[in-house]
XYZ file of C-alpha atoms in Angstrom:
700
model
C -46.550 0.549 22.004
C -50.326 0.426 22.588
C -50.603 -2.187 19.825
C -48.733 -4.658 22.032
C -51.378 -4.365 24.785
C -54.427 -6.591 24.835
C -57.810 -5.294 23.809
C -59.128 -5.317 27.385
C -56.192 -3.305 28.727
C -56.547 -0.764 25.969
C -60.259 -0.387 26.737
C -59.472 -0.088 30.463
C -56.941 2.644 29.744
C -59.510 4.391 27.560
C -62.068 4.484 30.388
C -59.384 5.447 32.929
C -58.407 8.353 30.726
C -62.086 9.230 30.407
C -62.441 9.205 34.219
C -59.315 11.342 34.730
C -60.518 13.785 32.111
C -63.942 13.944 33.791
C -62.418 14.582 37.219
C -60.109 17.230 35.774
C -63.035 18.921 34.080
C -65.013 18.775 37.357
C -62.162 20.326 39.393
C -61.590 23.045 36.812
C -65.327 23.822 36.683
C -65.688 24.022 40.470
C -62.552 26.176 40.790
C -63.741 28.631 38.173
C -67.209 28.764 39.806
C -65.792 29.351 43.243
C -63.535 32.197 42.054
C -66.368 33.771 40.123
C -68.625 33.651 43.182
C -65.866 35.107 45.432
C -67.462 34.002 48.709
C -65.082 32.189 51.104
C -67.950 30.696 53.102
C -68.931 28.483 50.128
C -65.536 26.772 49.823
C -66.527 23.754 51.926
C -69.729 23.407 49.993
C -67.833 23.408 46.697
C -65.390 20.819 48.040
C -68.126 18.505 49.317
C -70.106 18.857 46.120
C -66.993 18.212 44.081
C -66.153 15.061 46.076
C -69.642 13.680 45.698
C -69.703 14.494 41.981
C -66.241 12.986 41.553
C -67.206 9.722 43.229
C -70.383 9.555 41.220
C -68.440 10.188 38.014
C -65.875 7.531 38.902
C -68.624 5.079 39.765
C -70.490 5.660 36.515
C -67.290 5.335 34.454
C -66.274 2.192 36.341
C -69.721 0.679 35.914
C -69.824 1.426 32.174
C -66.245 0.072 31.838
C -67.245 -3.111 33.641
C -70.225 -3.646 31.357
C -68.150 -2.871 28.253
C -65.336 -5.125 29.408
C -67.680 -7.979 30.245
C -69.981 -7.872 27.237
C -67.766 -6.409 24.528
C -64.033 -6.782 25.221
C -64.240 -10.258 26.732
C -66.755 -11.325 24.067
C -64.487 -10.112 21.273
C -61.505 -11.950 22.762
C -63.550 -15.147 23.145
C -64.862 -14.755 19.603
C -61.329 -14.234 18.260
C -60.138 -17.318 20.111
C -63.048 -19.316 18.727
C -62.283 -18.177 15.188
C -58.622 -19.116 15.583
C -59.487 -22.520 17.036
C -61.904 -23.245 14.201
C -59.514 -21.903 11.547
C -56.159 -23.255 12.688
C -56.778 -26.060 15.196
C -59.601 -27.725 13.257
C -61.889 -27.596 16.334
C -65.495 -28.470 15.603
C -68.734 -27.676 17.375
C -71.260 -24.868 17.311
C -70.364 -21.247 18.105
C -71.588 -20.096 21.580
C -73.609 -17.116 20.464
C -74.669 -16.099 24.023
C -71.130 -14.947 24.641
C -71.394 -12.405 21.817
C -75.075 -11.532 22.132
C -74.282 -7.836 22.696
C -72.163 -7.574 19.536
C -75.127 -7.244 17.189
C -74.907 -9.212 13.911
C -71.230 -9.990 14.347
C -71.828 -13.352 16.035
C -74.271 -14.687 13.393
C -71.976 -13.444 10.622
C -68.956 -15.145 12.204
C -71.021 -18.294 12.764
C -72.026 -18.389 9.081
C -68.431 -17.814 7.970
C -67.169 -20.596 10.255
C -69.895 -22.951 9.052
C -68.944 -22.227 5.443
C -65.273 -22.735 6.301
C -66.092 -26.044 7.969
C -68.117 -27.220 4.979
C -65.367 -26.199 2.581
C -62.752 -27.893 4.721
C -64.821 -31.081 4.962
C -65.423 -31.073 1.219
C -61.733 -30.523 0.600
C -60.813 -33.294 3.024
C -63.248 -35.660 1.310
C -61.873 -34.696 -2.086
C -58.302 -35.176 -0.905
C -59.254 -38.517 0.647
C -60.904 -39.647 -2.599
C -57.927 -38.553 -4.678
C -55.515 -40.128 -2.206
C -57.429 -43.387 -2.369
C -57.548 -43.216 -6.160
C -53.835 -42.460 -6.405
C -53.080 -45.255 -3.961
C -55.081 -47.659 -6.134
C -53.318 -46.449 -9.279
C -49.974 -46.720 -7.508
C -50.776 -50.295 -6.518
C -51.830 -51.103 -10.096
C -48.708 -49.539 -11.552
C -46.581 -51.422 -9.051
C -48.333 -54.639 -10.041
C -47.780 -53.884 -13.725
C -44.118 -53.011 -13.244
C -43.536 -56.039 -11.058
C -44.817 -58.271 -13.884
C -42.881 -56.558 -16.682
C -40.611 -59.279 -18.137
C -37.527 -57.030 -17.945
C -35.736 -55.382 -15.063
C -36.573 -51.684 -14.745
C -34.346 -49.171 -12.936
C -34.798 -45.447 -12.400
C -31.589 -43.629 -11.546
C -30.712 -40.041 -10.756
C -28.157 -38.060 -12.709
C -25.609 -39.084 -10.059
C -26.373 -42.777 -10.832
C -28.218 -43.351 -7.527
C -31.054 -45.898 -7.482
C -34.493 -44.278 -7.268
C -36.696 -47.233 -8.291
C -36.315 -50.887 -9.193
C -38.827 -53.659 -9.848
C -38.729 -57.278 -8.755
C -36.884 -58.635 -11.790
C -34.251 -55.903 -11.478
C -33.826 -56.922 -7.855
C -33.210 -60.505 -8.983
C -30.694 -59.385 -11.611
C -28.801 -57.031 -9.295
C -29.224 -59.018 -6.109
C -26.877 -61.742 -7.240
C -23.963 -59.307 -6.942
C -23.175 -57.034 -4.024
C -26.145 -58.059 -1.895
C -29.750 -56.853 -2.137
C -30.061 -53.518 -3.973
C -31.237 -50.497 -2.002
C -32.663 -47.095 -2.821
C -30.181 -44.210 -2.941
C -27.357 -46.711 -3.456
C -24.875 -46.296 -6.310
C -25.831 -48.257 -9.405
C -22.179 -49.075 -9.913
C -22.220 -51.183 -6.769
C -24.144 -53.678 -8.905
C -23.245 -52.955 -12.558
C -19.966 -52.176 -14.300
C -19.914 -48.439 -14.855
C -18.097 -48.079 -18.195
C -20.910 -48.793 -20.694
C -23.504 -47.023 -18.539
C -21.488 -43.821 -18.151
C -20.722 -43.827 -21.870
C -24.372 -44.283 -22.883
C -25.552 -41.657 -20.364
C -23.069 -39.078 -21.601
C -23.864 -39.803 -25.242
C -27.611 -39.329 -24.652
C -26.984 -36.027 -22.876
C -24.855 -34.806 -25.782
C -27.551 -35.644 -28.340
C -29.908 -33.074 -26.733
C -32.822 -35.251 -27.854
C -35.236 -35.983 -24.978
C -36.688 -39.003 -26.812
C -33.384 -40.606 -27.780
C -32.570 -44.076 -26.462
C -29.362 -46.072 -26.328
C -28.969 -49.845 -26.493
C -25.941 -51.213 -24.674
C -24.407 -54.367 -23.294
C -23.319 -54.198 -19.667
C -22.303 -56.663 -16.976
C -23.003 -57.131 -13.300
C -20.245 -56.464 -10.800
C -18.548 -59.261 -8.929
C -16.424 -62.293 -9.676
C -19.020 -64.090 -11.839
C -20.506 -61.360 -14.022
C -23.721 -61.798 -15.953
C -24.160 -60.095 -19.321
C -27.208 -57.840 -19.550
C -28.786 -56.285 -22.625
C -29.932 -52.803 -21.594
C -31.747 -49.800 -23.016
C -31.343 -46.334 -21.541
C -33.663 -43.335 -21.895
C -33.208 -39.973 -20.190
C -35.656 -38.595 -17.616
C -35.746 -34.810 -17.830
C -37.044 -32.843 -14.827
C -37.230 -29.047 -14.261
C -34.276 -27.655 -12.339
C -32.276 -30.850 -12.793
C -28.664 -30.134 -13.698
C -27.850 -33.667 -14.851
C -30.817 -35.711 -16.104
C -31.585 -39.097 -14.623
C -32.529 -42.103 -16.724
C -34.599 -45.256 -17.056
C -32.632 -48.454 -17.602
C -34.314 -51.674 -18.721
C -32.294 -54.862 -18.261
C -32.495 -58.365 -19.714
C -30.164 -61.227 -18.845
C -28.569 -62.490 -22.062
C -25.788 -64.542 -20.521
C -27.320 -67.868 -21.500
C -28.495 -66.530 -24.886
C -25.053 -65.192 -25.643
C -23.370 -68.437 -24.623
C -25.788 -70.539 -26.682
C -25.451 -68.249 -29.661
C -21.676 -68.281 -29.379
C -21.622 -72.091 -29.326
C -23.967 -72.240 -32.308
C -21.962 -69.671 -34.238
C -18.726 -71.500 -33.471
C -20.269 -74.731 -34.724
C -21.490 -73.070 -37.941
C -18.120 -71.397 -38.453
C -16.403 -74.728 -37.995
C -18.819 -76.415 -40.420
C -18.186 -73.813 -43.125
C -14.462 -73.901 -42.517
C -14.280 -77.686 -42.670
C -16.470 -77.866 -45.803
C -14.861 -74.995 -47.721
C -11.442 -76.602 -47.780
C -12.506 -80.071 -49.020
C -14.692 -78.401 -51.665
C -11.763 -76.318 -52.883
C -9.494 -79.359 -52.810
C -12.061 -81.413 -54.695
C -12.265 -78.780 -57.404
C -8.466 -78.832 -57.694
C -8.405 -82.623 -57.907
C -11.001 -82.522 -60.649
C -8.796 -80.170 -62.615
C -5.852 -82.540 -62.216
C -7.923 -85.558 -63.226
C -9.086 -83.727 -66.317
C -5.484 -83.436 -67.446
C -4.821 -87.111 -66.842
C -4.496 -89.087 -70.051
C -6.649 -91.825 -68.680
C -9.577 -89.509 -67.953
C -12.338 -88.684 -70.334
C -11.704 -84.997 -70.990
C -14.785 -83.291 -72.260
C -16.876 -86.409 -71.791
C -20.271 -86.604 -70.100
C -18.871 -87.982 -66.862
C -16.190 -85.301 -66.721
C -18.710 -82.509 -67.351
C -21.133 -83.892 -64.778
C -18.458 -84.102 -62.116
C -17.192 -80.591 -62.914
C -20.733 -79.162 -62.786
C -21.478 -80.832 -59.475
C -18.221 -79.639 -57.914
C -18.795 -76.087 -59.213
C -22.355 -76.158 -57.868
C -21.142 -77.364 -54.475
C -18.439 -74.699 -54.358
C -20.880 -71.907 -55.298
C -23.400 -73.114 -52.714
C -20.797 -73.156 -49.959
C -19.489 -69.731 -50.971
C -22.993 -68.229 -51.134
C -24.074 -69.754 -47.822
C -20.852 -68.571 -46.210
C -21.427 -65.031 -47.456
C -25.009 -65.048 -46.213
C -23.820 -66.374 -42.878
C -21.257 -63.559 -42.593
C -23.878 -60.941 -43.472
C -26.360 -62.255 -40.927
C -23.958 -62.553 -38.024
C -24.928 -59.110 -36.693
C -28.690 -59.548 -37.125
C -29.211 -61.599 -33.992
C -28.027 -58.803 -31.729
C -29.848 -55.392 -31.716
C -26.840 -53.118 -32.187
C -27.810 -49.462 -31.846
C -27.310 -46.800 -34.494
C -24.519 -44.538 -33.256
C -23.545 -41.221 -34.806
C -20.026 -41.319 -36.192
C -19.300 -37.884 -34.704
C -20.428 -39.059 -31.245
C -18.256 -42.162 -31.535
C -15.223 -40.130 -32.633
C -15.684 -37.522 -29.884
C -16.001 -40.195 -27.198
C -12.919 -42.026 -28.499
C -10.886 -38.792 -28.522
C -11.942 -38.081 -24.947
C -10.787 -41.585 -23.935
C -7.467 -41.074 -25.741
C -6.879 -37.633 -24.220
C -7.601 -38.927 -20.717
C -4.633 -41.314 -21.215
C -2.361 -38.604 -22.644
C -2.787 -39.646 -26.276
C -3.726 -37.319 -29.120
C -6.388 -38.246 -31.670
C -7.098 -35.743 -34.425
C -9.270 -36.610 -37.383
C -12.661 -36.256 -39.021
C -15.907 -38.200 -38.994
C -18.362 -38.385 -41.865
C -22.025 -37.613 -41.249
C -22.956 -41.256 -40.754
C -24.951 -43.452 -38.450
C -23.075 -46.671 -37.634
C -24.719 -49.873 -36.435
C -22.322 -50.864 -33.683
C -21.777 -51.163 -29.960
C -20.082 -47.813 -29.427
C -18.621 -48.679 -26.046
C -16.950 -51.867 -27.289
C -15.581 -50.192 -30.444
C -14.097 -47.353 -28.390
C -12.603 -49.830 -25.929
C -11.032 -51.779 -28.813
C -9.596 -48.653 -30.471
C -8.180 -47.380 -27.179
C -6.679 -50.761 -26.347
C -4.928 -50.950 -29.709
C -3.714 -47.343 -29.484
C -2.377 -47.887 -25.955
C -0.486 -50.999 -27.078
C 0.951 -49.172 -30.103
C 2.034 -46.264 -27.872
C 3.671 -48.631 -25.395
C 5.505 -50.482 -28.168
C 6.563 -47.595 -30.444
C 6.396 -44.530 -28.204
C 3.890 -42.831 -30.537
C 1.599 -40.395 -28.663
C -0.225 -38.748 -31.564
C -2.819 -40.651 -33.596
C -5.313 -39.806 -36.289
C -8.823 -41.220 -36.053
C -11.040 -40.963 -39.132
C -14.460 -42.470 -39.812
C -15.111 -42.660 -43.560
C -18.035 -43.745 -45.703
C -17.358 -47.046 -47.479
C -20.164 -48.210 -49.747
C -23.071 -49.525 -47.651
C -20.908 -49.393 -44.540
C -18.145 -47.319 -43.012
C -14.446 -47.608 -42.280
C -12.734 -46.611 -39.039
C -9.066 -45.772 -39.643
C -6.571 -45.378 -36.772
C -3.338 -43.957 -38.176
C 0.064 -42.875 -36.848
C 3.511 -41.921 -38.067
C 6.008 -44.722 -37.610
C 6.560 -48.396 -38.056
C 3.635 -50.611 -39.086
C 2.257 -53.564 -37.167
C 2.646 -57.141 -38.298
C -0.442 -59.260 -38.786
C 0.777 -61.773 -36.248
C 1.325 -59.131 -33.570
C -2.132 -57.663 -34.193
C -3.738 -61.115 -33.966
C -2.014 -61.651 -30.642
C -3.295 -58.345 -29.254
C -6.839 -59.153 -30.384
C -6.869 -62.271 -28.221
C -6.130 -60.215 -25.076
C -9.073 -59.109 -22.871
C -10.223 -55.497 -23.160
C -10.699 -53.184 -20.188
C -14.503 -53.220 -20.278
C -15.138 -54.951 -16.979
C -15.897 -58.358 -18.516
C -13.103 -60.905 -18.732
C -14.516 -62.716 -21.782
C -14.593 -59.619 -24.005
C -11.535 -59.544 -26.249
C -10.734 -57.631 -29.392
C -11.498 -60.749 -31.396
C -14.921 -61.149 -29.737
C -15.771 -57.507 -30.509
C -14.879 -58.061 -34.162
C -16.882 -61.286 -34.186
C -19.954 -59.536 -32.719
C -19.761 -56.916 -35.451
C -19.038 -59.524 -38.174
C -15.916 -57.673 -39.258
C -12.132 -57.841 -39.251
C -9.212 -55.526 -38.527
C -5.951 -55.377 -40.447
C -2.792 -53.250 -40.615
C -1.715 -51.189 -43.616
C 1.542 -49.331 -44.370
C 2.470 -46.392 -46.581
C 6.258 -46.682 -46.906
C 6.566 -43.500 -48.989
C 4.790 -41.349 -46.397
C 6.237 -43.209 -43.429
C 2.804 -43.810 -41.908
C 0.893 -46.839 -40.748
C -2.736 -47.464 -39.915
C -5.266 -49.978 -38.692
C -8.455 -50.414 -40.700
C -11.696 -51.501 -39.010
C -14.740 -51.791 -41.330
C -18.312 -51.407 -40.014
C -20.671 -53.463 -42.153
C -23.834 -51.335 -41.775
C -24.004 -47.537 -41.903
C -26.186 -44.862 -43.447
C -26.015 -41.152 -43.953
C -27.145 -39.130 -40.947
C -29.934 -36.701 -41.777
C -31.698 -34.217 -39.569
C -33.078 -35.837 -36.448
C -36.709 -36.795 -36.998
C -39.470 -35.237 -34.956
C -39.755 -37.156 -31.658
C -42.562 -39.694 -31.532
C -44.799 -39.356 -28.508
C -44.300 -42.364 -26.246
C -46.555 -41.387 -23.390
C -48.189 -44.238 -21.502
C -51.961 -44.028 -22.003
C -54.143 -45.315 -19.184
C -57.315 -44.643 -17.228
C -57.697 -47.074 -14.348
C -61.210 -45.776 -13.598
C -62.334 -47.882 -16.566
C -61.616 -51.021 -14.516
C -64.390 -50.299 -12.037
C -66.871 -48.530 -14.292
C -70.188 -50.353 -14.654
C -71.347 -50.819 -18.244
C -74.937 -50.001 -19.126
C -76.587 -52.557 -21.372
C -78.069 -49.834 -23.595
C -76.321 -46.703 -24.781
C -79.514 -44.728 -24.109
C -79.264 -45.561 -20.394
C -75.560 -44.755 -20.118
C -74.576 -41.510 -18.340
C -72.897 -38.992 -20.630
C -69.661 -39.017 -18.647
C -69.327 -42.805 -19.009
C -69.539 -42.993 -22.797
C -66.561 -43.143 -25.138
C -66.723 -40.590 -27.935
C -64.963 -40.124 -31.255
C -65.128 -36.502 -32.381
C -64.428 -36.132 -36.094
C -64.487 -33.694 -38.982
C -63.997 -33.929 -42.739
C -62.762 -31.577 -45.440
C -64.212 -32.200 -48.899
C -64.022 -31.168 -52.535
C -67.429 -29.544 -52.206
C -70.800 -29.542 -50.476
C -72.671 -31.992 -52.735
C -71.853 -35.643 -51.973
C -74.736 -36.785 -54.167
C -73.102 -35.002 -57.124
C -69.715 -36.667 -56.665
C -67.913 -34.547 -54.094
C -65.448 -36.560 -52.005
C -63.478 -36.366 -48.771
C -59.951 -34.920 -48.995
C -59.108 -35.060 -45.287
C -60.572 -36.739 -42.229
C -59.482 -36.351 -38.616
C -60.765 -37.668 -35.302
C -59.870 -37.774 -31.601
C -61.106 -40.026 -28.803
C -62.704 -38.842 -25.567
C -62.619 -41.280 -22.651
C -63.822 -40.562 -19.100
C -64.291 -36.886 -19.816
C -60.858 -36.178 -21.269
C -59.230 -36.129 -24.665
C -56.721 -38.972 -25.063
C -53.664 -37.252 -26.522
C -52.135 -40.341 -28.085
C -55.294 -41.574 -29.875
C -55.649 -39.420 -32.983
C -56.781 -40.233 -36.522
C -55.607 -37.676 -39.095
C -55.017 -38.375 -42.773
C -55.308 -36.823 -46.201
C -57.477 -38.661 -48.735
C -57.084 -38.865 -52.494
C -60.576 -37.974 -53.769
C -59.947 -39.373 -57.251
C -61.015 -36.078 -58.793
C -59.596 -32.531 -58.991
C -60.099 -30.261 -55.986
C -61.889 -27.054 -57.062
C -59.932 -23.824 -56.393
C -62.820 -22.536 -54.295
C -62.539 -25.497 -51.935
C -58.754 -25.132 -51.730
C -59.239 -21.520 -50.635
C -61.293 -22.787 -47.678
C -59.200 -25.690 -46.389
C -55.857 -25.129 -48.134
C -55.589 -28.686 -49.516
C -54.304 -28.933 -53.088
C -54.202 -31.723 -55.668
C -50.451 -32.107 -55.116
C -50.946 -32.670 -51.378
C -53.297 -35.632 -51.923
C -51.609 -37.123 -54.991
C -49.809 -39.815 -52.936
C -52.549 -40.204 -50.310
C -54.705 -43.330 -49.934
C -58.131 -43.334 -51.625
C -61.313 -43.059 -49.596
C -61.921 -46.793 -50.063
C -58.764 -47.490 -48.040
C -59.199 -44.715 -45.463
C -62.824 -45.285 -44.422
C -62.262 -48.876 -43.162
C -59.424 -47.578 -40.954
C -61.642 -44.803 -39.616
C -64.434 -47.318 -39.037
C -62.109 -49.401 -36.846
C -60.945 -46.261 -35.009
C -64.559 -45.271 -34.217
C -65.840 -48.759 -33.406
C -67.890 -48.896 -30.209
C -67.892 -45.118 -29.674
C -70.473 -42.354 -29.966
C -69.672 -40.185 -32.984
C -69.635 -36.420 -32.343
C -69.440 -33.802 -35.086
C -70.433 -30.204 -35.747
C -73.187 -30.364 -38.358
C -73.048 -34.163 -38.258
C -75.541 -34.861 -41.116
C -73.121 -33.311 -43.621
C -70.141 -35.435 -42.519
C -72.211 -38.598 -42.080
C -73.553 -38.306 -45.632
C -69.999 -38.654 -46.988
C -69.428 -41.734 -44.818
C -72.717 -43.503 -45.424
C -72.737 -43.149 -49.206
C -69.789 -45.604 -49.310
C -71.211 -48.188 -46.890
C -72.591 -50.603 -49.493
C -69.447 -50.387 -51.624
C -67.102 -51.101 -48.693
C -69.344 -53.486 -46.739
C -69.366 -51.175 -43.702
C -72.103 -49.748 -41.518
C -71.552 -46.467 -39.683
C -74.339 -47.238 -37.226
C -72.705 -45.590 -34.204
C -74.856 -43.390 -31.976
C -74.344 -39.743 -32.982
C -74.368 -36.388 -31.213
C -74.289 -33.070 -33.037
C -72.743 -30.073 -31.282
C -75.020 -27.772 -33.324
C -78.076 -29.328 -31.675
C -76.412 -29.525 -28.248
C -75.664 -25.803 -28.494
C -79.352 -25.213 -29.304
C -80.375 -27.227 -26.235
C -78.220 -25.053 -23.995
C -78.687 -21.577 -25.538
C -81.894 -21.919 -27.534
C -82.525 -21.826 -31.271
C -82.413 -18.032 -31.492
C -78.619 -18.016 -30.996
C -76.028 -18.580 -33.741
C -74.637 -22.115 -33.545
C -71.692 -22.046 -35.946
C -68.438 -23.557 -34.700
C -66.879 -20.095 -34.420
C -69.844 -18.783 -32.398
C -69.947 -21.859 -30.161
C -66.221 -21.799 -29.364
C -66.394 -18.042 -28.745
C -69.188 -18.508 -26.189
C -67.176 -21.241 -24.471
C -63.901 -19.297 -24.436
C -62.135 -21.692 -26.848
C -59.601 -20.221 -29.246
C -59.052 -21.872 -32.620
C -55.642 -20.893 -34.045
C -56.062 -19.197 -37.413
C -53.793 -21.729 -39.115
C -55.898 -24.605 -37.708
C -59.320 -23.248 -38.724
C -60.910 -25.187 -41.597
C -58.438 -28.025 -41.221
C -59.924 -31.356 -40.233
C -57.722 -31.822 -37.152
C -58.035 -28.177 -36.054
C -61.835 -28.188 -36.228
C -61.931 -31.634 -34.624
C -59.938 -30.534 -31.578
C -62.073 -27.376 -31.244
C -65.275 -29.434 -31.472
C -63.954 -31.915 -28.893
C -63.065 -29.130 -26.435
C -66.482 -27.548 -26.962
C -68.245 -30.885 -26.413
C -66.348 -31.488 -23.146
C -67.635 -28.131 -21.873
C -71.178 -28.777 -23.093
C -71.525 -32.082 -21.203
C -71.569 -30.611 -17.650
C -73.945 -27.870 -18.852
C -76.332 -30.527 -20.166
C -76.039 -32.464 -16.908
C -76.838 -29.311 -14.930
C -80.077 -29.025 -16.909
C -81.011 -32.569 -15.918
C -79.951 -34.415 -19.090
C -77.660 -37.048 -17.618
C -77.925 -39.992 -20.036
C -77.504 -40.288 -23.770
C -81.169 -41.138 -24.179
C -82.310 -38.025 -22.282
C -80.067 -35.816 -24.420
C -81.242 -37.488 -27.636
C -84.891 -36.959 -26.717
C -84.251 -33.270 -26.066
C -82.184 -32.899 -29.235
C -85.033 -34.212 -31.377
C -87.193 -31.296 -30.214
C -84.857 -29.071 -32.242
C -85.343 -31.039 -35.457
C -86.411 -27.989 -37.454
C -82.945 -26.483 -36.852
C -81.062 -29.526 -38.162
C -82.102 -33.087 -38.847
C -81.036 -35.794 -36.395
C -78.122 -37.719 -37.922
C -79.173 -40.843 -35.985
C -82.211 -41.187 -38.266
C -81.078 -43.022 -41.397
C -82.846 -42.861 -44.693
C -85.060 -45.809 -45.497
C -83.674 -48.167 -48.060
């Protein structure tokens, strides 16, 4: 209960209790004294003395309470209020120390703490302001980049709500359904079928780096055809992943290509027939009595006709093979295609058992499924069949999709009629025939009278066996917008350490004697820009040394002759490394050793490894002195860097460890006053007896 009272009230109650206790003690003392004396005549004297003493006691207690309340209780309350105002209300100004002058060192201590808090808060505010400004600049640059990307870019949530769109996407979507808006359904602007199918297929692949190419159309009465690519966006705690959708208008391209293809098809059709007829006529003429059978003229005419026929046949075949090349059809897993088709069938009350080979098919999965479903629905409506069998089989360089059922077969004429009908894909111009034309294939009926079954056969021209999914390739966007505003020093020596670009590298070799023929067997490097390691810029390759690798060297780095048998020779690798390191400061641990292997090939390859060089051995000596051990293991241990056991004595493992160590050494060098490359180089050369400076080349 007392905790709810203010400090001043609690102090007042304390002094009141002290006064009551003092008065009680005074009364008890006077009463005991009077009884011990036993003289009635002294009663008045005891009473008067007690009253005077009581008033004096009350006065002293009240006076002390007043002083304590004024100079301690009130001061503490004011000090607490000041602390709260400085801490929570961001009130500035100096602390009034006169208020708390009777509280000893408390006021100065509180003043120092508040000053430190204010400095920290100001520094934090400045840092936040700088970062906010930097992020705002980067946001503006990214917006400018995305606005100029020559394709429409959409970001959508897992519920297909718009999260982001750029200017070109606004132009593409704005022609239908009004101007697009954030948190609006994507399907207000685009037909949902292909997009839902691609989204579901990507989710089922469980591959975060998978992408799906598709053809979709805008909503509305005059749809535009869009070539799209979808990639999932995975976020923690997200039940259904969102996606990025890039869009390109191919309406005009598709129309122009269709007209061109129709013209070429007509040309081949109109030429094939006269050529065949001409060959027939030549055969008839050869039998004519008036002709010159076997003569020179007859042979010449036959040869020319045969040549013309072969040319037309060959060109026609090449034309048929290349009909799918113009359009980037995606590789679709046969199992994914079959599962999606079965789901579409089952949703309409149709069964579709079957098997799918482990194949990747080059096709537009959505259109193929729509075609199969359309044909199955028409067969069911005509024959009453509800159970189908859907198989995807390997067929030479391609595949064959077989839709079978028990019952009467289809006639070719009926099938041709169905193929001219539009499919339910949201685009009026898409028919079964157009889907077949896009895939450069045909579809025909077959019948097994003995088994009482019928089937439709749909070949896919391009397919390959599906192996294990390859390791995802990193596709991170690499950027550092601070490079736009960074001033370039004319001389490397005058450039601050944190403004240089570095290439940290390491080599593994057949031995330690380059002059006696030892060669590189592995070289690795990473780039450091603006004080950070650029994850996507890595050079790592094995090298064929052109000589056996000694067992002793293999025990160190684990590289065998078999591992480098198919690798490029050093004459092919060093030019690539030279381009990778161009314009950067080279950093290595024990750089003279690695540089000797590079420089001994300069004349042969016409290269010059004349980059500025820093050696982490010498930098470690600058920081800790020459008396310390400066091996890579010792250096990384001092800096708290762990090299995985499996990565030690591999070129890339040691390179990454050296790069991390160098990034920690730079601020330590700057703290000692070495801020530019030239200042560090001058200090490094003082440690020349520890290790020679790799920047000093041999004469001649």
